[in-house]
Each structure stands twice: as C-alpha cells, then as structure tokens.
Amino acid sequence: MAPRKRVSHSLENVVEATIDLLDESGEGALTFRALATRLGGGVGSIYWYVSSREELLDRATDEVMGRVLAETDALVDGPDPIGNVRAVSLAMFEEMVRRPWLGNYLMRNTSVQTNSIRIFERLGQQLMTLDLSPKQRFHAVSSIISYVVGVAVDMAQPPPREFFESGLEPAEFMKAFADGWRAFDADEFPFIHQIVDEFERHDDVDVFRSGLDMLLAGLRQQAGA
Amino acid sequence: MAPRKRVSHSLENVVEATIDLLDESGEGALTFRALATRLGGGVGSIYWYVSSREELLDRATDEVMGRVLAETDALVDGPDPIGNVRAVSLAMFEEMVRRPWLGNYLMRNTSVQTNSIRIFERLGQQLMTLDLSPKQRFHAVSSIISYVVGVAVDMAQPPPREFFESGLEPAEFMKAFADGWRAFDADEFPFIHQIVDEFERHDDVDVFRSGLDMLLAGLRQQAGA
DNA sequence: GCGGATTATCGAACAGTGTTCTATTGTTTC
DNA sequence: GAAACAATAGAACACTGTTCGATAATCCGC
C-alpha cells in the first residue's frame, strides 16, 4: 500500500488538538499554523471543519463543558438544593482553574455552546423547589454563573511579566509584591495594611469559596429558608 | 511663523486619544495606526510615551478609574458601611456599562494601575467597622470586586454577529433569541421554560443589582448585623 | 473497470496587526 | 553657532487570521 500523501482530519480531531494546545500552552499558542503543524497538515484544511478561530474556541469550550456536565451529574442529588448548586459551582470553578483559557470563552456564543445552556438549566432546576419567583430564580442563577466565571477569569490571568523576569519562586514573588503594598502610606491605606498578610498567603480557591458562600447565604435568606 | 512640520504629543494626549478611540469604537478599533492617525502623527511616536499596547490600555483604564474614584468620593459617608459599598459598586458597574472595554483590563497590572488599588482600599475601609476578621474582610472585598467586574465583562460582550446580520431591533432580536429557548424540550428544560419570559424582558442592571444584594446580604449575615 | 462529481487537503498569497529600527527634525544648552 | 539631546516619522519585520485556487482522494452510477 502506497503511503498516504495527505493527512485525514475530522472535527473531533481538530477540536481535540485545539484543547490540547490550549491546555499545554494557553490561548496565545492557539494559532492556525501551530494547530496545522500539530495535526500534520496544512493551514487551510482547518477551515474545512471550522469557519473561524472564534468557532474553534467555542467548540473547544463546549466540548469541555460537556465533560463538566457529565462529571457533575452525581453532584445534584443531595437533599439541599443550594448545597447542590454549591457543589456544581465548585466543580466548574476547579475546571476553570485547570484550564485558564476556559473562562474567557464561556457564556459567549450560546447558539453553539449547547452545554452552557445545560449548565444553566442544571443550576436553575435546583432552585425550582425553593420559594422564589421566576424572576428571582433567573437573577440568582445568572448572578451565580457570572460570579463563578468572573472570579475564574480574574484568577486565570497570567502573572505579570515582572514575575518571569525576576526568576523568583511564586511564593517569593508574592512576598515581594506584598512588600510593595506594605510600603504604602499607613494612614492613607489602612485597609491594605490590615489585610496584606492575608493577601500574601491567600489561596485563590479559598477566596472563591468564601464569596460563593456569601452569595448562597444571601440566596438562602431570600428563599426564606 | 512657518507651519509646523511635526505634531507634538504628550502622555496625556496619547491616553486621552486612546480613551476616545475605545469609547467610540471599542477595543478592536484601538490600533497603533488608528491612534497615530487620530493624533495626526506617525506610529513610532507613540512608543516614545508607552512601551506596548498593553501599557496603553493599562494607562487608559487607570485614568478612567481615577475619575470613578473622584466621582464616588461622596458615596462613602453614609451611616451604613455595606450600603456605601453597594453605592460604590453600582457606580463602578455603571461606568463599565458606559465603557464596555473597561472591565477586560481592570485588575490587571496593579503596579501601573494605582487607582484600582485605591478602589480596593476604599471598599475595604468600609468593612473595617464591621465585626469581621481581616481574612473575612479580604475575602469579601475580593469577591465583591470580582463579582462586579465579572458581571460587567459578561454583559459587555458584543451581541453575536447574527444580530447585525439580522438587522432586527434589539428587542426583536431578543424575542427571536428567547423563542429559540422556548423551542427546547419542555421536559428536559423546565427551568429554561420557567424563566424565558423574564429573560426576554430582563434588564442587565437589574440582574447585577440583584446578585450584588445577595452577596451583600450574605456579608451582612457574616458580620452578624 | 471507468469517468465525472463531490469531498477534502494543502500552501501560497493578502491584508492587517504590534513592534523595532534608523533617519530626521526640532529644541535646548553652552 | 554648534554640539547634545528630546521627539517625531514611517519604512521594515515577523506574525496573525483568512481567502483562494490547485490538487488529491473518494464516492457513485454505470
């Protein structure tokens, strides 16, 4: 059999390679040329399966959200609906910590991203047993998702270039950064001084969980439970 | 006097023109060439004042945040600290609705963006009279800011291209979009069906305010007030 | 088996981007 | 006035997403 002169792709292949590229080297590394090289083919071929870079990212996002959906299937049967919402939110957030590129493209093009709607539905269903108006439910789910995605996007931001230039360990750089805060005038920035120690040793997930619990406490209160 | 053959710039000019360009045509329109044209000069000159596009956006963001800071000066003297936090958050959010480009670059490079730290400080000071640990305060302020920015970024996303292609009025397009949701299977998507009417006529600021109040209710509860 | 139509692959070419570089102009300083 | 310096200007570079036409592989009716 003569060796193939051409590679053969598929939408699954392309999306898979896209996700791998994003996972390994971040969003900046996702170029059509890099993707083509990884697939062993030419640049133009990708456009057969996908009509733009944006669609590429949408499809990758939707695929990952599908997996999140599958993984959170079991988290939704607990007795406390708000607890279930909390569990799903945490799982979502953790996925976005693992994949810093994810947050930026979530909740974008809902016509392609079917699985985002399913997450929305899943969270909303939990609130259907609570004593809330449809409007309150809609607001609550929207806010929770915005919070989850917002914090994840915030925290996914790559460290400033000064970090790479310094060659410091993360903890050392954090210390240096906190010291910069400590150098602020104590009278003008009393709050900064009060929390700078917490800031220096904080864990992103803790902060996220803390805010999520505030949000859910407010929701619980609203539901009169 | 012979006419000048060259334009004369300044950092203030450059940042000003940057903000104007961003306000008028969004982030995509901010190119060095467009900016140079607007300033009436050459591309290279901009690099005399600024070392990258990122710094340009940082400076523009910081400038706008300075104005927000000034405008919220009077919002912070009310008797209820959490009410004050609410007022400042709302003002921030409204600024980000006016300037959809703002959110994406907020809380990025804090070494340049001095005014972002000042906002952080301002919100934090309000919590200093409440019965909370420094860690709780730090978490609370971080979460609130993440929420504000997160929701703003979500809502600042430009409408899908289908909107422009359709030529519909915003309300009409919203109706068409909602109808898409209504077409989903009612058994599989009960929540979607329950809130689709709210979704169709919802106001972004209402949703934001609702979530903010949930968050602040949780905070109030945490402070034992 | 054959031939035409369809599907898919490929890479050169295009327009646009941020950034670098060097020549040039204007201004200051002595 | 002349040398030193501060600013301006735009051509050139490397890189990007996207378009396009040429080509290869496959399929389908005969």
Short mmCIF file of N, CA and C in Angstrom, two decimals, chain A residues 11-160:
data_model
loop_
_atom_site.label_atom_id
_atom_site.label_comp_id
_atom_site.label_asym_id
_atom_site.label_seq_id
_atom_site.Cartn_x
_atom_site.Cartn_y
_atom_site.Cartn_z
N LEU A 11 -13.65 16.65 12.61
CA LEU A 11 -13.97 17.71 13.56
C LEU A 11 -13.51 17.34 14.96
N GLU A 12 -13.68 16.07 15.31
CA GLU A 12 -13.25 15.63 16.64
C GLU A 12 -11.75 15.82 16.80
N ASN A 13 -11.00 15.39 15.78
CA ASN A 13 -9.55 15.57 15.81
C ASN A 13 -9.17 17.02 16.04
N VAL A 14 -9.77 17.87 15.25
CA VAL A 14 -9.42 19.28 15.29
C VAL A 14 -9.71 19.86 16.67
N VAL A 15 -10.89 19.58 17.18
CA VAL A 15 -11.25 20.12 18.50
C VAL A 15 -10.33 19.54 19.57
N GLU A 16 -10.06 18.27 19.46
CA GLU A 16 -9.16 17.62 20.42
C GLU A 16 -7.80 18.29 20.43
N ALA A 17 -7.24 18.47 19.25
CA ALA A 17 -5.92 19.11 19.15
C ALA A 17 -5.98 20.54 19.67
N THR A 18 -7.07 21.21 19.41
CA THR A 18 -7.24 22.57 19.92
C THR A 18 -7.19 22.59 21.44
N ILE A 19 -7.93 21.69 22.06
CA ILE A 19 -7.94 21.62 23.52
C ILE A 19 -6.54 21.32 24.05
N ASP A 20 -5.86 20.36 23.43
CA ASP A 20 -4.51 20.02 23.88
C ASP A 20 -3.60 21.24 23.81
N LEU A 21 -3.68 21.93 22.70
CA LEU A 21 -2.83 23.11 22.51
C LEU A 21 -3.14 24.16 23.57
N LEU A 22 -4.41 24.40 23.80
CA LEU A 22 -4.82 25.38 24.80
C LEU A 22 -4.35 24.96 26.19
N ASP A 23 -4.51 23.69 26.50
CA ASP A 23 -4.10 23.20 27.82
C ASP A 23 -2.60 23.34 28.02
N GLU A 24 -1.86 22.99 26.99
CA GLU A 24 -0.41 22.96 27.15
C GLU A 24 0.21 24.35 27.19
N SER A 25 -0.27 25.22 26.33
CA SER A 25 0.46 26.49 26.17
C SER A 25 -0.41 27.73 26.21
N GLY A 26 -1.67 27.58 26.56
CA GLY A 26 -2.50 28.76 26.72
C GLY A 26 -3.07 29.29 25.41
N GLU A 27 -3.92 30.27 25.56
CA GLU A 27 -4.67 30.75 24.40
C GLU A 27 -3.78 31.39 23.36
N GLY A 28 -2.74 32.05 23.80
CA GLY A 28 -1.85 32.71 22.85
C GLY A 28 -1.19 31.74 21.89
N ALA A 29 -1.08 30.48 22.32
CA ALA A 29 -0.39 29.50 21.49
C ALA A 29 -1.31 28.90 20.43
N LEU A 30 -2.59 29.18 20.54
CA LEU A 30 -3.53 28.63 19.56
C LEU A 30 -3.53 29.46 18.29
N THR A 31 -2.68 29.10 17.36
CA THR A 31 -2.67 29.73 16.04
C THR A 31 -2.97 28.65 15.01
N PHE A 32 -3.49 29.09 13.89
CA PHE A 32 -3.84 28.11 12.86
C PHE A 32 -2.60 27.36 12.39
N ARG A 33 -1.47 28.05 12.37
CA ARG A 33 -0.25 27.38 11.92
C ARG A 33 0.22 26.34 12.92
N ALA A 34 0.18 26.71 14.19
CA ALA A 34 0.58 25.75 15.21
C ALA A 34 -0.36 24.55 15.21
N LEU A 35 -1.64 24.83 15.06
CA LEU A 35 -2.62 23.75 15.06
C LEU A 35 -2.42 22.85 13.84
N ALA A 36 -2.17 23.45 12.69
CA ALA A 36 -1.94 22.66 11.48
C ALA A 36 -0.71 21.77 11.63
N THR A 37 0.35 22.34 12.18
CA THR A 37 1.56 21.55 12.40
C THR A 37 1.27 20.36 13.30
N ARG A 38 0.52 20.61 14.38
CA ARG A 38 0.21 19.53 15.30
C ARG A 38 -0.62 18.45 14.63
N LEU A 39 -1.49 18.88 13.73
CA LEU A 39 -2.33 17.91 13.02
C LEU A 39 -1.57 17.27 11.85
N GLY A 40 -0.38 17.78 11.57
CA GLY A 40 0.42 17.23 10.49
C GLY A 40 -0.07 17.61 9.11
N GLY A 41 -0.83 18.68 9.02
CA GLY A 41 -1.38 19.07 7.72
C GLY A 41 -1.17 20.53 7.42
N GLY A 42 -1.99 21.05 6.57
CA GLY A 42 -1.87 22.44 6.14
C GLY A 42 -2.85 23.34 6.86
N VAL A 43 -2.58 24.64 6.75
CA VAL A 43 -3.42 25.60 7.45
C VAL A 43 -4.85 25.59 6.92
N GLY A 44 -4.97 25.55 5.62
CA GLY A 44 -6.28 25.71 5.01
C GLY A 44 -7.26 24.62 5.40
N SER A 45 -6.74 23.44 5.67
CA SER A 45 -7.62 22.30 5.95
C SER A 45 -8.53 22.55 7.13
N ILE A 46 -8.01 23.28 8.10
CA ILE A 46 -8.78 23.50 9.32
C ILE A 46 -10.09 24.22 9.00
N TYR A 47 -10.01 25.08 8.01
CA TYR A 47 -11.20 25.86 7.65
C TYR A 47 -12.29 25.00 7.02
N TRP A 48 -11.93 23.79 6.70
CA TRP A 48 -12.98 22.91 6.20
C TRP A 48 -13.95 22.52 7.31
N TYR A 49 -13.42 22.44 8.52
CA TYR A 49 -14.23 21.99 9.66
C TYR A 49 -14.77 23.14 10.50
N VAL A 50 -14.13 24.27 10.37
CA VAL A 50 -14.43 25.36 11.26
C VAL A 50 -14.24 26.66 10.48
N SER A 51 -15.10 27.62 10.73
CA SER A 51 -15.08 28.78 9.85
C SER A 51 -14.31 29.97 10.42
N SER A 52 -13.82 29.84 11.63
CA SER A 52 -13.05 30.94 12.21
C SER A 52 -12.38 30.47 13.48
N ARG A 53 -11.46 31.25 13.94
CA ARG A 53 -10.79 30.94 15.19
C ARG A 53 -11.77 30.97 16.35
N GLU A 54 -12.69 31.90 16.27
CA GLU A 54 -13.69 32.01 17.32
C GLU A 54 -14.50 30.73 17.45
N GLU A 55 -14.90 30.18 16.31
CA GLU A 55 -15.67 28.95 16.36
C GLU A 55 -14.84 27.82 16.95
N LEU A 56 -13.56 27.83 16.63
CA LEU A 56 -12.65 26.84 17.21
C LEU A 56 -12.70 26.90 18.73
N LEU A 57 -12.61 28.09 19.26
CA LEU A 57 -12.62 28.25 20.71
C LEU A 57 -13.98 27.91 21.29
N ASP A 58 -15.03 28.26 20.56
CA ASP A 58 -16.37 27.91 21.02
C ASP A 58 -16.54 26.41 21.11
N ARG A 59 -16.08 25.72 20.09
CA ARG A 59 -16.25 24.27 20.08
C ARG A 59 -15.43 23.62 21.18
N ALA A 60 -14.21 24.12 21.36
CA ALA A 60 -13.37 23.56 22.42
C ALA A 60 -14.03 23.79 23.78
N THR A 61 -14.54 25.00 23.97
CA THR A 61 -15.21 25.33 25.23
C THR A 61 -16.41 24.43 25.45
N ASP A 62 -17.20 24.26 24.40
CA ASP A 62 -18.41 23.46 24.55
C ASP A 62 -18.08 22.00 24.86
N GLU A 63 -17.03 21.51 24.22
CA GLU A 63 -16.61 20.13 24.48
C GLU A 63 -16.22 19.95 25.94
N VAL A 64 -15.42 20.87 26.45
CA VAL A 64 -15.00 20.78 27.85
C VAL A 64 -16.20 20.91 28.78
N MET A 65 -17.10 21.81 28.45
CA MET A 65 -18.28 21.97 29.30
C MET A 65 -19.13 20.72 29.29
N GLY A 66 -19.12 20.00 28.20
CA GLY A 66 -19.84 18.74 28.15
C GLY A 66 -19.27 17.75 29.17
N ARG A 67 -17.94 17.75 29.27
CA ARG A 67 -17.33 16.84 30.25
C ARG A 67 -17.67 17.28 31.67
N VAL A 68 -17.64 18.58 31.90
CA VAL A 68 -18.02 19.08 33.23
C VAL A 68 -19.44 18.65 33.56
N LEU A 69 -20.29 18.77 32.57
CA LEU A 69 -21.68 18.38 32.75
C LEU A 69 -21.77 16.92 33.17
N ALA A 70 -21.00 16.08 32.50
CA ALA A 70 -21.03 14.65 32.83
C ALA A 70 -20.49 14.40 34.23
N GLU A 71 -19.43 15.13 34.57
CA GLU A 71 -18.80 14.88 35.86
C GLU A 71 -19.64 15.39 37.03
N THR A 72 -20.51 16.34 36.77
CA THR A 72 -21.31 16.90 37.85
C THR A 72 -22.68 16.26 37.94
N ASP A 73 -22.87 15.21 37.15
CA ASP A 73 -24.15 14.52 37.14
C ASP A 73 -24.54 14.03 38.53
N ALA A 74 -23.54 13.59 39.25
CA ALA A 74 -23.82 12.95 40.54
C ALA A 74 -23.91 13.96 41.67
N LEU A 75 -23.59 15.21 41.37
CA LEU A 75 -23.49 16.19 42.46
C LEU A 75 -24.81 16.87 42.76
N VAL A 76 -25.85 16.40 42.12
CA VAL A 76 -27.06 17.19 42.08
C VAL A 76 -28.23 16.49 42.77
N ASP A 77 -27.89 15.41 43.44
CA ASP A 77 -28.94 14.62 44.07
C ASP A 77 -29.02 14.80 45.58
N GLY A 78 -28.20 15.70 46.11
CA GLY A 78 -28.23 15.92 47.55
C GLY A 78 -29.56 16.50 48.00
N PRO A 79 -29.82 16.46 49.30
CA PRO A 79 -31.10 16.92 49.82
C PRO A 79 -31.25 18.44 49.81
N ASP A 80 -30.10 19.12 49.90
CA ASP A 80 -30.15 20.58 49.96
C ASP A 80 -29.83 21.19 48.59
N PRO A 81 -30.83 21.77 47.95
CA PRO A 81 -30.62 22.29 46.58
C PRO A 81 -29.50 23.32 46.51
N ILE A 82 -29.43 24.19 47.51
CA ILE A 82 -28.39 25.20 47.47
C ILE A 82 -27.01 24.57 47.65
N GLY A 83 -26.97 23.51 48.45
CA GLY A 83 -25.73 22.76 48.56
C GLY A 83 -25.33 22.14 47.23
N ASN A 84 -26.31 21.67 46.49
CA ASN A 84 -26.03 21.11 45.19
C ASN A 84 -25.48 22.19 44.23
N VAL A 85 -26.11 23.35 44.27
CA VAL A 85 -25.61 24.46 43.46
C VAL A 85 -24.16 24.76 43.81
N ARG A 86 -23.89 24.73 45.10
CA ARG A 86 -22.52 24.99 45.55
C ARG A 86 -21.55 23.96 44.98
N ALA A 87 -21.95 22.71 45.01
CA ALA A 87 -21.06 21.65 44.53
C ALA A 87 -20.78 21.79 43.03
N VAL A 88 -21.83 22.07 42.28
CA VAL A 88 -21.64 22.22 40.83
C VAL A 88 -20.78 23.45 40.53
N SER A 89 -21.03 24.53 41.25
CA SER A 89 -20.24 25.74 41.05
C SER A 89 -18.76 25.48 41.33
N LEU A 90 -18.50 24.76 42.40
CA LEU A 90 -17.11 24.45 42.74
C LEU A 90 -16.45 23.60 41.66
N ALA A 91 -17.18 22.64 41.16
CA ALA A 91 -16.62 21.80 40.10
C ALA A 91 -16.32 22.62 38.86
N MET A 92 -17.22 23.52 38.53
CA MET A 92 -16.99 24.40 37.38
C MET A 92 -15.74 25.24 37.60
N PHE A 93 -15.67 25.81 38.78
CA PHE A 93 -14.54 26.67 39.07
C PHE A 93 -13.22 25.91 38.99
N GLU A 94 -13.22 24.72 39.53
CA GLU A 94 -11.99 23.93 39.50
C GLU A 94 -11.57 23.60 38.07
N GLU A 95 -12.54 23.34 37.25
CA GLU A 95 -12.21 23.08 35.85
C GLU A 95 -11.57 24.31 35.21
N MET A 96 -12.05 25.48 35.60
CA MET A 96 -11.51 26.71 35.04
C MET A 96 -10.15 27.06 35.62
N VAL A 97 -9.86 26.53 36.80
CA VAL A 97 -8.51 26.69 37.34
C VAL A 97 -7.55 25.80 36.55
N ARG A 98 -8.00 24.59 36.28
CA ARG A 98 -7.18 23.68 35.48
C ARG A 98 -6.96 24.20 34.07
N ARG A 99 -7.98 24.85 33.53
CA ARG A 99 -7.91 25.34 32.15
C ARG A 99 -8.17 26.85 32.12
N PRO A 100 -7.10 27.61 32.31
CA PRO A 100 -7.27 29.07 32.42
C PRO A 100 -7.89 29.72 31.18
N TRP A 101 -7.84 29.05 30.07
CA TRP A 101 -8.40 29.63 28.85
C TRP A 101 -9.92 29.53 28.82
N LEU A 102 -10.44 28.65 29.64
CA LEU A 102 -11.86 28.30 29.54
C LEU A 102 -12.78 29.49 29.83
N GLY A 103 -12.48 30.18 30.93
CA GLY A 103 -13.40 31.22 31.39
C GLY A 103 -13.69 32.28 30.35
N ASN A 104 -12.62 32.68 29.65
CA ASN A 104 -12.77 33.77 28.70
C ASN A 104 -13.80 33.48 27.60
N TYR A 105 -14.05 32.22 27.33
CA TYR A 105 -14.91 31.91 26.21
C TYR A 105 -16.24 31.29 26.61
N LEU A 106 -16.41 31.20 27.92
CA LEU A 106 -17.67 30.67 28.41
C LEU A 106 -18.78 31.71 28.25
N MET A 107 -19.94 31.24 28.12
CA MET A 107 -21.11 32.13 28.04
C MET A 107 -20.97 33.14 26.91
N ARG A 108 -20.48 32.69 25.82
CA ARG A 108 -20.27 33.61 24.71
C ARG A 108 -21.32 33.43 23.64
N ASN A 109 -21.08 32.42 22.88
CA ASN A 109 -22.00 32.16 21.78
C ASN A 109 -22.90 30.99 22.16
N THR A 110 -24.00 31.30 22.78
CA THR A 110 -24.85 30.23 23.30
C THR A 110 -25.54 29.43 22.20
N SER A 111 -25.51 29.94 20.99
CA SER A 111 -26.14 29.17 19.93
C SER A 111 -25.28 27.96 19.57
N VAL A 112 -23.97 28.10 19.74
CA VAL A 112 -23.09 26.96 19.51
C VAL A 112 -22.88 26.18 20.80
N GLN A 113 -22.76 26.91 21.88
CA GLN A 113 -22.42 26.27 23.15
C GLN A 113 -23.64 25.72 23.86
N THR A 114 -24.13 24.62 23.35
CA THR A 114 -25.31 24.00 23.94
C THR A 114 -25.10 23.62 25.39
N ASN A 115 -23.91 23.17 25.71
CA ASN A 115 -23.68 22.66 27.05
C ASN A 115 -23.68 23.75 28.11
N SER A 116 -23.40 24.98 27.71
CA SER A 116 -23.51 26.08 28.66
C SER A 116 -24.96 26.26 29.09
N ILE A 117 -25.84 26.13 28.15
CA ILE A 117 -27.26 26.22 28.48
C ILE A 117 -27.66 25.10 29.43
N ARG A 118 -27.11 23.93 29.20
CA ARG A 118 -27.44 22.79 30.08
C ARG A 118 -26.97 23.03 31.51
N ILE A 119 -25.80 23.67 31.65
CA ILE A 119 -25.33 24.01 33.00
C ILE A 119 -26.30 25.00 33.63
N PHE A 120 -26.68 25.98 32.84
CA PHE A 120 -27.65 26.97 33.30
C PHE A 120 -28.91 26.27 33.78
N GLU A 121 -29.41 25.36 32.97
CA GLU A 121 -30.61 24.60 33.31
C GLU A 121 -30.40 23.78 34.58
N ARG A 122 -29.25 23.15 34.67
CA ARG A 122 -28.97 22.29 35.83
C ARG A 122 -29.00 23.08 37.13
N LEU A 123 -28.35 24.24 37.11
CA LEU A 123 -28.36 25.06 38.32
C LEU A 123 -29.76 25.56 38.61
N GLY A 124 -30.46 25.98 37.56
CA GLY A 124 -31.80 26.52 37.76
C GLY A 124 -32.77 25.50 38.34
N GLN A 125 -32.66 24.27 37.87
CA GLN A 125 -33.57 23.23 38.37
C GLN A 125 -33.48 23.09 39.89
N GLN A 126 -32.28 23.29 40.39
CA GLN A 126 -32.10 23.17 41.83
C GLN A 126 -32.92 24.21 42.60
N LEU A 127 -33.10 25.36 41.96
CA LEU A 127 -33.82 26.42 42.65
C LEU A 127 -35.33 26.32 42.50
N MET A 128 -35.78 25.37 41.69
CA MET A 128 -37.21 25.30 41.42
C MET A 128 -38.01 24.81 42.62
N THR A 129 -37.31 24.15 43.55
CA THR A 129 -38.03 23.69 44.74
C THR A 129 -38.07 24.76 45.83
N LEU A 130 -37.33 25.84 45.62
CA LEU A 130 -37.30 26.89 46.64
C LEU A 130 -38.41 27.89 46.42
N ASP A 131 -38.71 28.59 47.49
CA ASP A 131 -39.80 29.56 47.44
C ASP A 131 -39.30 30.87 46.84
N LEU A 132 -39.24 30.91 45.53
CA LEU A 132 -38.73 32.10 44.84
C LEU A 132 -39.59 32.35 43.61
N SER A 133 -39.64 33.59 43.21
CA SER A 133 -40.34 33.90 41.96
C SER A 133 -39.43 33.53 40.79
N PRO A 134 -40.03 33.31 39.61
CA PRO A 134 -39.20 33.02 38.43
C PRO A 134 -38.14 34.11 38.22
N LYS A 135 -38.53 35.34 38.43
CA LYS A 135 -37.56 36.41 38.25
C LYS A 135 -36.40 36.27 39.23
N GLN A 136 -36.73 35.97 40.49
CA GLN A 136 -35.67 35.79 41.47
C GLN A 136 -34.75 34.63 41.10
N ARG A 137 -35.36 33.57 40.60
CA ARG A 137 -34.56 32.40 40.19
C ARG A 137 -33.65 32.77 39.03
N PHE A 138 -34.22 33.46 38.08
CA PHE A 138 -33.41 33.87 36.93
C PHE A 138 -32.24 34.74 37.37
N HIS A 139 -32.52 35.70 38.20
CA HIS A 139 -31.46 36.57 38.69
C HIS A 139 -30.41 35.79 39.46
N ALA A 140 -30.86 34.88 40.28
CA ALA A 140 -29.93 34.14 41.12
C ALA A 140 -28.97 33.30 40.28
N VAL A 141 -29.53 32.54 39.36
CA VAL A 141 -28.66 31.68 38.54
C VAL A 141 -27.70 32.54 37.70
N SER A 142 -28.22 33.61 37.11
CA SER A 142 -27.36 34.48 36.33
C SER A 142 -26.22 35.03 37.16
N SER A 143 -26.55 35.46 38.36
CA SER A 143 -25.53 36.05 39.22
C SER A 143 -24.48 35.02 39.63
N ILE A 144 -24.94 33.85 39.97
CA ILE A 144 -24.01 32.82 40.42
C ILE A 144 -23.03 32.47 39.28
N ILE A 145 -23.57 32.28 38.11
CA ILE A 145 -22.69 31.93 36.99
C ILE A 145 -21.74 33.08 36.69
N SER A 146 -22.24 34.29 36.70
CA SER A 146 -21.36 35.42 36.46
C SER A 146 -20.25 35.47 37.50
N TYR A 147 -20.62 35.20 38.74
CA TYR A 147 -19.61 35.21 39.80
C TYR A 147 -18.55 34.14 39.54
N VAL A 148 -19.00 32.94 39.29
CA VAL A 148 -18.05 31.84 39.08
C VAL A 148 -17.10 32.16 37.92
N VAL A 149 -17.69 32.55 36.81
CA VAL A 149 -16.85 32.83 35.64
C VAL A 149 -15.97 34.05 35.89
N GLY A 150 -16.56 35.07 36.51
CA GLY A 150 -15.80 36.29 36.76
C GLY A 150 -14.57 36.06 37.62
N VAL A 151 -14.75 35.36 38.72
CA VAL A 151 -13.61 35.09 39.59
C VAL A 151 -12.59 34.23 38.86
N ALA A 152 -13.07 33.25 38.13
CA ALA A 152 -12.14 32.37 37.42
C ALA A 152 -11.32 33.15 36.40
N VAL A 153 -11.97 34.04 35.68
CA VAL A 153 -11.24 34.83 34.69
C VAL A 153 -10.21 35.72 35.39
N ASP A 154 -10.63 36.34 36.46
CA ASP A 154 -9.70 37.15 37.24
C ASP A 154 -8.46 36.36 37.64
N MET A 155 -8.71 35.19 38.17
CA MET A 155 -7.61 34.41 38.73
C MET A 155 -6.80 33.70 37.67
N ALA A 156 -7.35 33.58 36.49
CA ALA A 156 -6.63 32.89 35.42
C ALA A 156 -5.63 33.81 34.74
N GLN A 157 -5.67 35.08 35.08
CA GLN A 157 -4.75 36.00 34.43
C GLN A 157 -3.30 35.59 34.68
N PRO A 158 -2.53 35.54 33.62
CA PRO A 158 -1.13 35.14 33.79
C PRO A 158 -0.41 36.15 34.67
N PRO A 159 0.57 35.67 35.42
CA PRO A 159 1.33 36.60 36.27
C PRO A 159 2.02 37.66 35.42
N PRO A 160 2.24 38.82 35.99
CA PRO A 160 2.88 39.90 35.22
C PRO A 160 4.27 39.49 34.75
#
